[in-house]
């Protein structure tokens, strides 16, 4: 079985998880959320350990964190070196999470993650430029 | 092939672009309605936000019925979006091959009855749904593709 962990500074992880459920669903996937440094949740190492303790060691875990180099991702970087079966992705955003959620049951999860993080859809976009480049013609059948 | 005919007052948006297109493997979204077809700003916004790898066609009701009945849409794995239940009925009237309507999002107003988290019905819309049901057309409620179908006719 595969699991997702969504972790961030403050309530970003909880909020983006709610948005993910609204848009992508994921009711059949075990998604755990860590909101660090709020609500008295100041020990990130303990929070990560507690969350991973709920997941059998033989199960694959896809962890998504908020920012590369931040303490949440740094803690998971420690863990990924010591525990197998963890895939760590950072700089998460909503399109990336949707893409990963739809890929969670791919046989080769690592390959699916490489594809998901490298697609154009998950990059920030400057919509003014996108509008300027849009084809004015209507599509037809 | 028509994979889904959905009533959604926002037409193409996040739930459709992600959950429905992804789960059904659609390659074409057909937004149908006289309102959207004559609203260039909305059309541009929909075109900008369409999912990658998907065609987006926008037509008014009369031209949409003509296109579907002509067979030009047959080769696409298509999701049709209309804004209202009345438009869904117009489409069913014009295209008898449509045998199922998905209720996604309808607008809430002081006179609507709530039948699900995202679906609100005016009294005249309940009448339309009863009529569609009596013609053997399935009317089901699902916000996202993974949710189980809920029979709207049991809730009115």
PDB file of C-alpha atoms in Angstrom:
ATOM      1  CA  UNK A   1       0.000   0.000   0.000  1.00  0.00           C
ATOM      2  CA  UNK A   2       1.133   3.549  -0.746  1.00  0.00           C
ATOM      3  CA  UNK A   3       0.715   6.588   1.490  1.00  0.00           C
ATOM      4  CA  UNK A   4       1.044  10.336   1.017  1.00  0.00           C
ATOM      5  CA  UNK A   5       2.378  12.768   3.588  1.00  0.00           C
ATOM      6  CA  UNK A   6       1.849  16.486   2.977  1.00  0.00           C
ATOM      7  CA  UNK A   7       3.967  18.653   5.278  1.00  0.00           C
ATOM      8  CA  UNK A   8       4.641  22.361   5.626  1.00  0.00           C
ATOM      9  CA  UNK A   9       5.410  25.322   7.790  1.00  0.00           C
ATOM     10  CA  UNK A  10       2.133  26.551   9.323  1.00  0.00           C
ATOM     11  CA  UNK A  11      -1.280  25.525   7.912  1.00  0.00           C
ATOM     12  CA  UNK A  12      -0.305  25.422   4.241  1.00  0.00           C
ATOM     13  CA  UNK A  13      -0.274  21.605   4.307  1.00  0.00           C
ATOM     14  CA  UNK A  14      -3.775  21.404   5.780  1.00  0.00           C
ATOM     15  CA  UNK A  15      -5.122  24.006   3.382  1.00  0.00           C
ATOM     16  CA  UNK A  16      -3.623  22.516   0.262  1.00  0.00           C
ATOM     17  CA  UNK A  17      -4.858  19.077   1.337  1.00  0.00           C
ATOM     18  CA  UNK A  18      -8.393  20.461   1.568  1.00  0.00           C
ATOM     19  CA  UNK A  19      -8.057  21.957  -1.907  1.00  0.00           C
ATOM     20  CA  UNK A  20      -6.676  18.657  -3.188  1.00  0.00           C
ATOM     21  CA  UNK A  21      -9.703  16.802  -1.831  1.00  0.00           C
ATOM     22  CA  UNK A  22     -12.068  19.319  -3.423  1.00  0.00           C
ATOM     23  CA  UNK A  23     -10.466  19.101  -6.858  1.00  0.00           C
ATOM     24  CA  UNK A  24      -8.816  15.732  -7.113  1.00  0.00           C
ATOM     25  CA  UNK A  25     -10.564  13.623  -4.541  1.00  0.00           C
ATOM     26  CA  UNK A  26      -8.220  11.001  -3.209  1.00  0.00           C
ATOM     27  CA  UNK A  27     -10.694   9.485  -0.798  1.00  0.00           C
ATOM     28  CA  UNK A  28      -9.142   6.065  -1.406  1.00  0.00           C
ATOM     29  CA  UNK A  29      -5.599   7.210  -0.579  1.00  0.00           C
ATOM     30  CA  UNK A  30      -4.117   7.502   2.907  1.00  0.00           C
ATOM     31  CA  UNK A  31      -3.008  11.152   3.134  1.00  0.00           C
ATOM     32  CA  UNK A  32      -1.366  12.380   6.335  1.00  0.00           C
ATOM     33  CA  UNK A  33      -0.790  16.059   7.049  1.00  0.00           C
ATOM     34  CA  UNK A  34       1.905  17.777   9.124  1.00  0.00           C
ATOM     35  CA  UNK A  35       1.560  21.477   9.960  1.00  0.00           C
ATOM     36  CA  UNK A  36       4.797  22.438  11.669  1.00  0.00           C
ATOM     37  CA  UNK A  37       5.475  25.344  14.041  1.00  0.00           C
ATOM     38  CA  UNK A  38       1.791  26.098  14.686  1.00  0.00           C
ATOM     39  CA  UNK A  39      -0.700  24.823  17.259  1.00  0.00           C
ATOM     40  CA  UNK A  40       2.171  23.896  19.578  1.00  0.00           C
ATOM     41  CA  UNK A  41       3.615  21.558  16.924  1.00  0.00           C
ATOM     42  CA  UNK A  42       7.163  22.881  17.352  1.00  0.00           C
ATOM     43  CA  UNK A  43       9.170  19.657  17.317  1.00  0.00           C
ATOM     44  CA  UNK A  44       9.334  18.812  13.634  1.00  0.00           C
ATOM     45  CA  UNK A  45      11.537  15.746  14.197  1.00  0.00           C
ATOM     46  CA  UNK A  46       8.985  14.303  16.591  1.00  0.00           C
ATOM     47  CA  UNK A  47       6.060  15.149  14.305  1.00  0.00           C
ATOM     48  CA  UNK A  48       7.749  13.398  11.386  1.00  0.00           C
ATOM     49  CA  UNK A  49       8.648  10.373  13.507  1.00  0.00           C
ATOM     50  CA  UNK A  50       5.104  10.121  14.880  1.00  0.00           C
ATOM     51  CA  UNK A  51       3.578  10.343  11.406  1.00  0.00           C
ATOM     52  CA  UNK A  52       5.888   7.742   9.882  1.00  0.00           C
ATOM     53  CA  UNK A  53       5.360   5.437  12.884  1.00  0.00           C
ATOM     54  CA  UNK A  54       1.751   5.054  11.719  1.00  0.00           C
ATOM     55  CA  UNK A  55       2.930   3.642   8.371  1.00  0.00           C
ATOM     56  CA  UNK A  56       4.267   0.087   8.036  1.00  0.00           C
ATOM     57  CA  UNK A  57       7.985   0.177   7.146  1.00  0.00           C
ATOM     58  CA  UNK A  58       7.465  -1.967   4.038  1.00  0.00           C
ATOM     59  CA  UNK A  59       4.940   0.492   2.563  1.00  0.00           C
ATOM     60  CA  UNK A  60       6.011   3.153   0.069  1.00  0.00           C
ATOM     61  CA  UNK A  61       5.509   6.758   1.192  1.00  0.00           C
ATOM     62  CA  UNK A  62       5.305   9.820  -1.035  1.00  0.00           C
ATOM     63  CA  UNK A  63       6.199  12.884   1.022  1.00  0.00           C
ATOM     64  CA  UNK A  64       5.502  16.365  -0.325  1.00  0.00           C
ATOM     65  CA  UNK A  65       6.861  19.410   1.486  1.00  0.00           C
ATOM     66  CA  UNK A  66       6.590  23.144   1.031  1.00  0.00           C
ATOM     67  CA  UNK A  67      10.082  24.488   0.356  1.00  0.00           C
ATOM     68  CA  UNK A  68      13.520  23.150  -0.504  1.00  0.00           C
ATOM     69  CA  UNK A  69      15.978  23.944   2.271  1.00  0.00           C
ATOM     70  CA  UNK A  70      13.267  24.607   4.836  1.00  0.00           C
ATOM     71  CA  UNK A  71      13.298  22.773   8.136  1.00  0.00           C
ATOM     72  CA  UNK A  72      10.333  20.579   7.224  1.00  0.00           C
ATOM     73  CA  UNK A  73      12.025  19.319   4.082  1.00  0.00           C
ATOM     74  CA  UNK A  74      15.362  19.129   5.869  1.00  0.00           C
ATOM     75  CA  UNK A  75      13.873  16.814   8.468  1.00  0.00           C
ATOM     76  CA  UNK A  76      12.497  14.516   5.792  1.00  0.00           C
ATOM     77  CA  UNK A  77      15.882  14.690   4.040  1.00  0.00           C
ATOM     78  CA  UNK A  78      17.354  13.227   7.215  1.00  0.00           C
ATOM     79  CA  UNK A  79      14.725  10.516   7.280  1.00  0.00           C
ATOM     80  CA  UNK A  80      14.986   9.552   3.619  1.00  0.00           C
ATOM     81  CA  UNK A  81      18.640   8.665   4.177  1.00  0.00           C
ATOM     82  CA  UNK A  82      17.745   6.313   6.989  1.00  0.00           C
ATOM     83  CA  UNK A  83      14.442   4.713   6.089  1.00  0.00           C
ATOM     84  CA  UNK A  84      13.728   3.016   2.798  1.00  0.00           C
ATOM     85  CA  UNK A  85      10.594   3.367   0.695  1.00  0.00           C
ATOM     86  CA  UNK A  86      10.316   7.139   1.037  1.00  0.00           C
ATOM     87  CA  UNK A  87      10.043   9.424  -1.987  1.00  0.00           C
ATOM     88  CA  UNK A  88      10.581  13.072  -1.079  1.00  0.00           C
ATOM     89  CA  UNK A  89       9.261  15.893  -3.280  1.00  0.00           C
ATOM     90  CA  UNK A  90       9.441  19.557  -2.344  1.00  0.00           C
ATOM     91  CA  UNK A  91       8.288  22.968  -3.605  1.00  0.00           C
ATOM     92  CA  UNK A  92       4.817  21.462  -3.789  1.00  0.00           C
ATOM     93  CA  UNK A  93       1.887  23.226  -5.375  1.00  0.00           C
ATOM     94  CA  UNK A  94      -1.685  22.224  -6.144  1.00  0.00           C
ATOM     95  CA  UNK A  95      -1.251  21.027  -9.753  1.00  0.00           C
ATOM     96  CA  UNK A  96       1.752  18.968  -8.674  1.00  0.00           C
ATOM     97  CA  UNK A  97      -0.204  17.334  -5.842  1.00  0.00           C
ATOM     98  CA  UNK A  98      -3.100  16.553  -8.174  1.00  0.00           C
ATOM     99  CA  UNK A  99      -0.708  14.996 -10.660  1.00  0.00           C
ATOM    100  CA  UNK A 100       1.017  12.963  -7.947  1.00  0.00           C
ATOM    101  CA  UNK A 101      -2.288  11.840  -6.460  1.00  0.00           C
ATOM    102  CA  UNK A 102      -3.354  10.482  -9.836  1.00  0.00           C
ATOM    103  CA  UNK A 103       0.019   8.716 -10.154  1.00  0.00           C
ATOM    104  CA  UNK A 104       0.108   7.199  -6.689  1.00  0.00           C
ATOM    105  CA  UNK A 105      -0.734   3.690  -7.871  1.00  0.00           C
ATOM    106  CA  UNK A 106       1.608   3.599 -10.861  1.00  0.00           C
ATOM    107  CA  UNK A 107       3.753   0.452 -10.677  1.00  0.00           C
ATOM    108  CA  UNK A 108       6.976   2.496 -10.934  1.00  0.00           C
ATOM    109  CA  UNK A 109       6.314   5.339  -8.523  1.00  0.00           C
ATOM    110  CA  UNK A 110       9.784   6.886  -8.882  1.00  0.00           C
ATOM    111  CA  UNK A 111       9.352   7.170 -12.654  1.00  0.00           C
ATOM    112  CA  UNK A 112       5.864   8.650 -12.220  1.00  0.00           C
ATOM    113  CA  UNK A 113       7.248  11.249  -9.807  1.00  0.00           C
ATOM    114  CA  UNK A 114      10.056  12.201 -12.214  1.00  0.00           C
ATOM    115  CA  UNK A 115       7.461  12.758 -14.927  1.00  0.00           C
ATOM    116  CA  UNK A 116       5.107  14.715 -12.656  1.00  0.00           C
ATOM    117  CA  UNK A 117       7.728  17.175 -11.401  1.00  0.00           C
ATOM    118  CA  UNK A 118       9.061  17.893 -14.877  1.00  0.00           C
ATOM    119  CA  UNK A 119       5.813  18.700 -16.690  1.00  0.00           C
ATOM    120  CA  UNK A 120       4.938  22.222 -17.753  1.00  0.00           C
ATOM    121  CA  UNK A 121       1.570  22.121 -15.977  1.00  0.00           C
ATOM    122  CA  UNK A 122       3.126  22.211 -12.519  1.00  0.00           C
ATOM    123  CA  UNK A 123       5.210  25.352 -13.115  1.00  0.00           C
ATOM    124  CA  UNK A 124       4.047  28.806 -12.028  1.00  0.00           C
ATOM    125  CA  UNK A 125       2.643  30.767 -14.951  1.00  0.00           C
ATOM    126  CA  UNK A 126       2.462  34.496 -15.704  1.00  0.00           C
ATOM    127  CA  UNK A 127      -1.091  34.592 -17.033  1.00  0.00           C
ATOM    128  CA  UNK A 128      -0.734  37.967 -18.754  1.00  0.00           C
ATOM    129  CA  UNK A 129       1.879  36.468 -21.056  1.00  0.00           C
ATOM    130  CA  UNK A 130      -0.181  33.309 -21.490  1.00  0.00           C
ATOM    131  CA  UNK A 131      -3.151  35.444 -22.557  1.00  0.00           C
ATOM    132  CA  UNK A 132      -1.020  37.417 -25.001  1.00  0.00           C
ATOM    133  CA  UNK A 133       0.170  34.158 -26.569  1.00  0.00           C
ATOM    134  CA  UNK A 134      -3.287  32.573 -26.762  1.00  0.00           C
ATOM    135  CA  UNK A 135      -4.575  31.661 -30.202  1.00  0.00           C
ATOM    136  CA  UNK A 136      -7.556  33.944 -30.847  1.00  0.00           C
ATOM    137  CA  UNK A 137      -9.282  31.401 -33.088  1.00  0.00           C
ATOM    138  CA  UNK A 138     -12.008  29.146 -31.722  1.00  0.00           C
ATOM    139  CA  UNK A 139     -11.320  25.426 -31.871  1.00  0.00           C
ATOM    140  CA  UNK A 140     -13.601  23.367 -34.080  1.00  0.00           C
ATOM    141  CA  UNK A 141     -14.349  19.653 -34.265  1.00  0.00           C
TER     142      UNK A 141
ATOM    143  CA  UNK B   1     -18.339   9.205 -27.931  1.00  0.00           C
ATOM    144  CA  UNK B   2     -19.984  11.214 -25.174  1.00  0.00           C
ATOM    145  CA  UNK B   3     -18.413  10.155 -21.873  1.00  0.00           C
ATOM    146  CA  UNK B   4     -20.321  12.573 -19.676  1.00  0.00           C
ATOM    147  CA  UNK B   5     -22.942  15.284 -19.975  1.00  0.00           C
ATOM    148  CA  UNK B   6     -22.504  17.522 -16.960  1.00  0.00           C
ATOM    149  CA  UNK B   7     -24.512  20.402 -15.538  1.00  0.00           C
ATOM    150  CA  UNK B   8     -22.075  22.838 -13.971  1.00  0.00           C
ATOM    151  CA  UNK B   9     -22.755  26.559 -13.764  1.00  0.00           C
ATOM    152  CA  UNK B  10     -19.006  27.214 -13.969  1.00  0.00           C
ATOM    153  CA  UNK B  11     -18.679  24.925 -17.025  1.00  0.00           C
ATOM    154  CA  UNK B  12     -14.977  24.012 -17.237  1.00  0.00           C
ATOM    155  CA  UNK B  13     -13.121  24.524 -13.965  1.00  0.00           C
ATOM    156  CA  UNK B  14     -10.860  22.696 -11.536  1.00  0.00           C
ATOM    157  CA  UNK B  15     -13.075  19.709 -10.756  1.00  0.00           C
ATOM    158  CA  UNK B  16     -13.793  19.070 -14.422  1.00  0.00           C
ATOM    159  CA  UNK B  17     -10.262  19.718 -15.649  1.00  0.00           C
ATOM    160  CA  UNK B  18      -8.624  17.463 -13.075  1.00  0.00           C
ATOM    161  CA  UNK B  19     -10.922  14.811 -11.695  1.00  0.00           C
ATOM    162  CA  UNK B  20     -13.188  14.222 -14.695  1.00  0.00           C
ATOM    163  CA  UNK B  21     -10.762  14.624 -17.568  1.00  0.00           C
ATOM    164  CA  UNK B  22      -8.136  12.577 -15.743  1.00  0.00           C
ATOM    165  CA  UNK B  23     -10.394   9.758 -14.616  1.00  0.00           C
ATOM    166  CA  UNK B  24     -12.422   9.403 -17.813  1.00  0.00           C
ATOM    167  CA  UNK B  25      -9.448   9.960 -20.118  1.00  0.00           C
ATOM    168  CA  UNK B  26     -11.316  12.597 -22.113  1.00  0.00           C
ATOM    169  CA  UNK B  27      -9.646  14.273 -25.088  1.00  0.00           C
ATOM    170  CA  UNK B  28     -12.338  16.878 -25.764  1.00  0.00           C
ATOM    171  CA  UNK B  29     -14.416  19.243 -23.643  1.00  0.00           C
ATOM    172  CA  UNK B  30     -17.486  20.698 -25.280  1.00  0.00           C
ATOM    173  CA  UNK B  31     -18.918  23.743 -23.475  1.00  0.00           C
ATOM    174  CA  UNK B  32     -22.443  24.364 -24.705  1.00  0.00           C
ATOM    175  CA  UNK B  33     -24.651  27.378 -24.101  1.00  0.00           C
ATOM    176  CA  UNK B  34     -25.869  30.589 -25.690  1.00  0.00           C
ATOM    177  CA  UNK B  35     -24.444  32.577 -22.784  1.00  0.00           C
ATOM    178  CA  UNK B  36     -20.853  31.326 -22.984  1.00  0.00           C
ATOM    179  CA  UNK B  37     -20.811  31.240 -26.787  1.00  0.00           C
ATOM    180  CA  UNK B  38     -21.529  34.966 -26.824  1.00  0.00           C
ATOM    181  CA  UNK B  39     -19.189  35.968 -24.006  1.00  0.00           C
ATOM    182  CA  UNK B  40     -15.692  36.532 -25.484  1.00  0.00           C
ATOM    183  CA  UNK B  41     -14.059  37.248 -22.121  1.00  0.00           C
ATOM    184  CA  UNK B  42     -15.331  34.023 -20.567  1.00  0.00           C
ATOM    185  CA  UNK B  43     -14.414  32.065 -23.689  1.00  0.00           C
ATOM    186  CA  UNK B  44     -10.841  33.359 -23.516  1.00  0.00           C
ATOM    187  CA  UNK B  45     -10.597  32.441 -19.852  1.00  0.00           C
ATOM    188  CA  UNK B  46     -11.871  28.919 -20.514  1.00  0.00           C
ATOM    189  CA  UNK B  47      -9.473  28.498 -23.433  1.00  0.00           C
ATOM    190  CA  UNK B  48      -6.526  29.607 -21.300  1.00  0.00           C
ATOM    191  CA  UNK B  49      -7.361  27.193 -18.513  1.00  0.00           C
ATOM    192  CA  UNK B  50      -8.130  24.096 -20.544  1.00  0.00           C
ATOM    193  CA  UNK B  51      -6.260  20.967 -19.522  1.00  0.00           C
ATOM    194  CA  UNK B  52      -3.213  19.938 -21.543  1.00  0.00           C
ATOM    195  CA  UNK B  53      -3.890  17.422 -24.277  1.00  0.00           C
ATOM    196  CA  UNK B  54      -7.562  18.279 -24.437  1.00  0.00           C
ATOM    197  CA  UNK B  55      -9.492  20.002 -27.176  1.00  0.00           C
ATOM    198  CA  UNK B  56     -11.971  22.667 -26.080  1.00  0.00           C
ATOM    199  CA  UNK B  57     -14.925  23.557 -28.272  1.00  0.00           C
ATOM    200  CA  UNK B  58     -17.516  26.179 -27.292  1.00  0.00           C
ATOM    201  CA  UNK B  59     -20.837  26.525 -29.142  1.00  0.00           C
ATOM    202  CA  UNK B  60     -24.322  27.863 -28.631  1.00  0.00           C
ATOM    203  CA  UNK B  61     -27.111  25.342 -28.133  1.00  0.00           C
ATOM    204  CA  UNK B  62     -28.390  25.207 -31.708  1.00  0.00           C
ATOM    205  CA  UNK B  63     -24.939  24.745 -33.213  1.00  0.00           C
ATOM    206  CA  UNK B  64     -24.003  22.221 -30.528  1.00  0.00           C
ATOM    207  CA  UNK B  65     -27.003  20.010 -31.270  1.00  0.00           C
ATOM    208  CA  UNK B  66     -26.236  20.255 -34.979  1.00  0.00           C
ATOM    209  CA  UNK B  67     -22.585  19.289 -34.400  1.00  0.00           C
ATOM    210  CA  UNK B  68     -23.420  16.279 -32.199  1.00  0.00           C
ATOM    211  CA  UNK B  69     -26.085  14.985 -34.570  1.00  0.00           C
ATOM    212  CA  UNK B  70     -23.822  15.428 -37.610  1.00  0.00           C
ATOM    213  CA  UNK B  71     -21.375  12.867 -36.230  1.00  0.00           C
ATOM    214  CA  UNK B  72     -18.304  15.160 -36.200  1.00  0.00           C
ATOM    215  CA  UNK B  73     -17.977  14.718 -32.457  1.00  0.00           C
ATOM    216  CA  UNK B  74     -18.101  10.895 -32.569  1.00  0.00           C
ATOM    217  CA  UNK B  75     -14.338  10.428 -32.786  1.00  0.00           C
ATOM    218  CA  UNK B  76     -13.687  12.293 -29.543  1.00  0.00           C
ATOM    219  CA  UNK B  77     -13.819  11.020 -25.993  1.00  0.00           C
ATOM    220  CA  UNK B  78     -15.948  13.960 -25.022  1.00  0.00           C
ATOM    221  CA  UNK B  79     -17.224  15.642 -21.884  1.00  0.00           C
ATOM    222  CA  UNK B  80     -20.122  18.020 -22.509  1.00  0.00           C
ATOM    223  CA  UNK B  81     -20.664  20.846 -20.038  1.00  0.00           C
ATOM    224  CA  UNK B  82     -23.805  22.952 -19.818  1.00  0.00           C
ATOM    225  CA  UNK B  83     -24.574  25.600 -17.219  1.00  0.00           C
ATOM    226  CA  UNK B  84     -28.131  24.767 -16.309  1.00  0.00           C
ATOM    227  CA  UNK B  85     -30.626  21.921 -16.042  1.00  0.00           C
ATOM    228  CA  UNK B  86     -32.830  23.664 -18.609  1.00  0.00           C
ATOM    229  CA  UNK B  87     -29.932  23.551 -21.072  1.00  0.00           C
ATOM    230  CA  UNK B  88     -29.319  19.890 -20.289  1.00  0.00           C
ATOM    231  CA  UNK B  89     -32.937  19.239 -21.244  1.00  0.00           C
ATOM    232  CA  UNK B  90     -32.567  21.205 -24.485  1.00  0.00           C
ATOM    233  CA  UNK B  91     -29.563  19.068 -25.302  1.00  0.00           C
ATOM    234  CA  UNK B  92     -31.433  15.847 -24.482  1.00  0.00           C
ATOM    235  CA  UNK B  93     -34.378  17.017 -26.597  1.00  0.00           C
ATOM    236  CA  UNK B  94     -32.076  17.715 -29.538  1.00  0.00           C
ATOM    237  CA  UNK B  95     -29.796  14.710 -29.121  1.00  0.00           C
ATOM    238  CA  UNK B  96     -31.742  11.597 -28.122  1.00  0.00           C
ATOM    239  CA  UNK B  97     -28.508   9.591 -27.823  1.00  0.00           C
ATOM    240  CA  UNK B  98     -27.813  11.372 -24.518  1.00  0.00           C
ATOM    241  CA  UNK B  99     -29.169   8.995 -21.896  1.00  0.00           C
ATOM    242  CA  UNK B 100     -27.479  10.251 -18.753  1.00  0.00           C
ATOM    243  CA  UNK B 101     -27.035  13.642 -17.082  1.00  0.00           C
ATOM    244  CA  UNK B 102     -24.496  14.337 -14.366  1.00  0.00           C
ATOM    245  CA  UNK B 103     -25.371  17.095 -11.903  1.00  0.00           C
ATOM    246  CA  UNK B 104     -22.124  18.748 -10.762  1.00  0.00           C
ATOM    247  CA  UNK B 105     -22.690  22.271  -9.536  1.00  0.00           C
ATOM    248  CA  UNK B 106     -25.854  24.347  -9.745  1.00  0.00           C
ATOM    249  CA  UNK B 107     -26.435  27.824  -8.361  1.00  0.00           C
ATOM    250  CA  UNK B 108     -27.979  28.336  -4.953  1.00  0.00           C
ATOM    251  CA  UNK B 109     -30.704  30.974  -4.616  1.00  0.00           C
ATOM    252  CA  UNK B 110     -33.355  31.883  -2.013  1.00  0.00           C
ATOM    253  CA  UNK B 111     -35.843  29.646  -3.854  1.00  0.00           C
ATOM    254  CA  UNK B 112     -33.663  26.560  -4.364  1.00  0.00           C
ATOM    255  CA  UNK B 113     -33.902  23.277  -2.513  1.00  0.00           C
ATOM    256  CA  UNK B 114     -30.588  21.735  -1.438  1.00  0.00           C
ATOM    257  CA  UNK B 115     -30.254  18.128  -2.569  1.00  0.00           C
ATOM    258  CA  UNK B 116     -26.489  17.727  -2.181  1.00  0.00           C
ATOM    259  CA  UNK B 117     -23.435  19.722  -1.131  1.00  0.00           C
ATOM    260  CA  UNK B 118     -23.106  21.220  -4.605  1.00  0.00           C
ATOM    261  CA  UNK B 119     -26.551  20.804  -6.153  1.00  0.00           C
ATOM    262  CA  UNK B 120     -29.456  23.176  -5.548  1.00  0.00           C
ATOM    263  CA  UNK B 121     -32.727  22.962  -7.480  1.00  0.00           C
ATOM    264  CA  UNK B 122     -35.330  25.573  -8.375  1.00  0.00           C
ATOM    265  CA  UNK B 123     -38.910  24.196  -8.370  1.00  0.00           C
ATOM    266  CA  UNK B 124     -39.055  24.293 -12.176  1.00  0.00           C
ATOM    267  CA  UNK B 125     -35.758  22.407 -12.357  1.00  0.00           C
ATOM    268  CA  UNK B 126     -37.224  19.613 -10.233  1.00  0.00           C
ATOM    269  CA  UNK B 127     -40.021  19.384 -12.792  1.00  0.00           C
ATOM    270  CA  UNK B 128     -37.511  19.131 -15.634  1.00  0.00           C
ATOM    271  CA  UNK B 129     -35.625  16.372 -13.850  1.00  0.00           C
ATOM    272  CA  UNK B 130     -38.834  14.420 -13.254  1.00  0.00           C
ATOM    273  CA  UNK B 131     -39.643  14.689 -16.929  1.00  0.00           C
ATOM    274  CA  UNK B 132     -36.170  13.543 -17.959  1.00  0.00           C
ATOM    275  CA  UNK B 133     -36.484  10.660 -15.517  1.00  0.00           C
ATOM    276  CA  UNK B 134     -39.853   9.674 -16.971  1.00  0.00           C
ATOM    277  CA  UNK B 135     -38.166   9.488 -20.372  1.00  0.00           C
ATOM    278  CA  UNK B 136     -35.668   6.992 -19.010  1.00  0.00           C
ATOM    279  CA  UNK B 137     -32.770   9.416 -18.745  1.00  0.00           C
ATOM    280  CA  UNK B 138     -30.467   8.844 -15.814  1.00  0.00           C
ATOM    281  CA  UNK B 139     -29.907  11.911 -13.621  1.00  0.00           C
ATOM    282  CA  UNK B 140     -27.042  11.378 -11.235  1.00  0.00           C
ATOM    283  CA  UNK B 141     -25.128  13.581  -8.812  1.00  0.00           C
ATOM    284  CA  UNK B 142     -21.352  13.441  -8.577  1.00  0.00           C
ATOM    285  CA  UNK B 143     -18.994  16.336  -7.908  1.00  0.00           C
ATOM    286  CA  UNK B 144     -15.881  14.304  -8.651  1.00  0.00           C
ATOM    287  CA  UNK B 145     -15.441  11.249 -10.839  1.00  0.00           C
ATOM    288  CA  UNK B 146     -14.457   8.976  -7.964  1.00  0.00           C
ATOM    289  CA  UNK B 147     -17.648   9.600  -5.992  1.00  0.00           C
ATOM    290  CA  UNK B 148     -20.471   7.058  -6.147  1.00  0.00           C
ATOM    291  CA  UNK B 149     -23.442   8.039  -8.314  1.00  0.00           C
ATOM    292  CA  UNK B 150     -26.396   9.404  -6.353  1.00  0.00           C
ATOM    293  CA  UNK B 151     -29.762   9.193  -8.119  1.00  0.00           C
ATOM    294  CA  UNK B 152     -31.130  12.761  -8.128  1.00  0.00           C
ATOM    295  CA  UNK B 153     -34.648  11.522  -8.833  1.00  0.00           C
ATOM    296  CA  UNK B 154     -34.724   9.828  -5.436  1.00  0.00           C
ATOM    297  CA  UNK B 155     -34.007  13.157  -3.733  1.00  0.00           C
ATOM    298  CA  UNK B 156     -36.790  15.289  -5.232  1.00  0.00           C
TER     299      UNK B 156
END
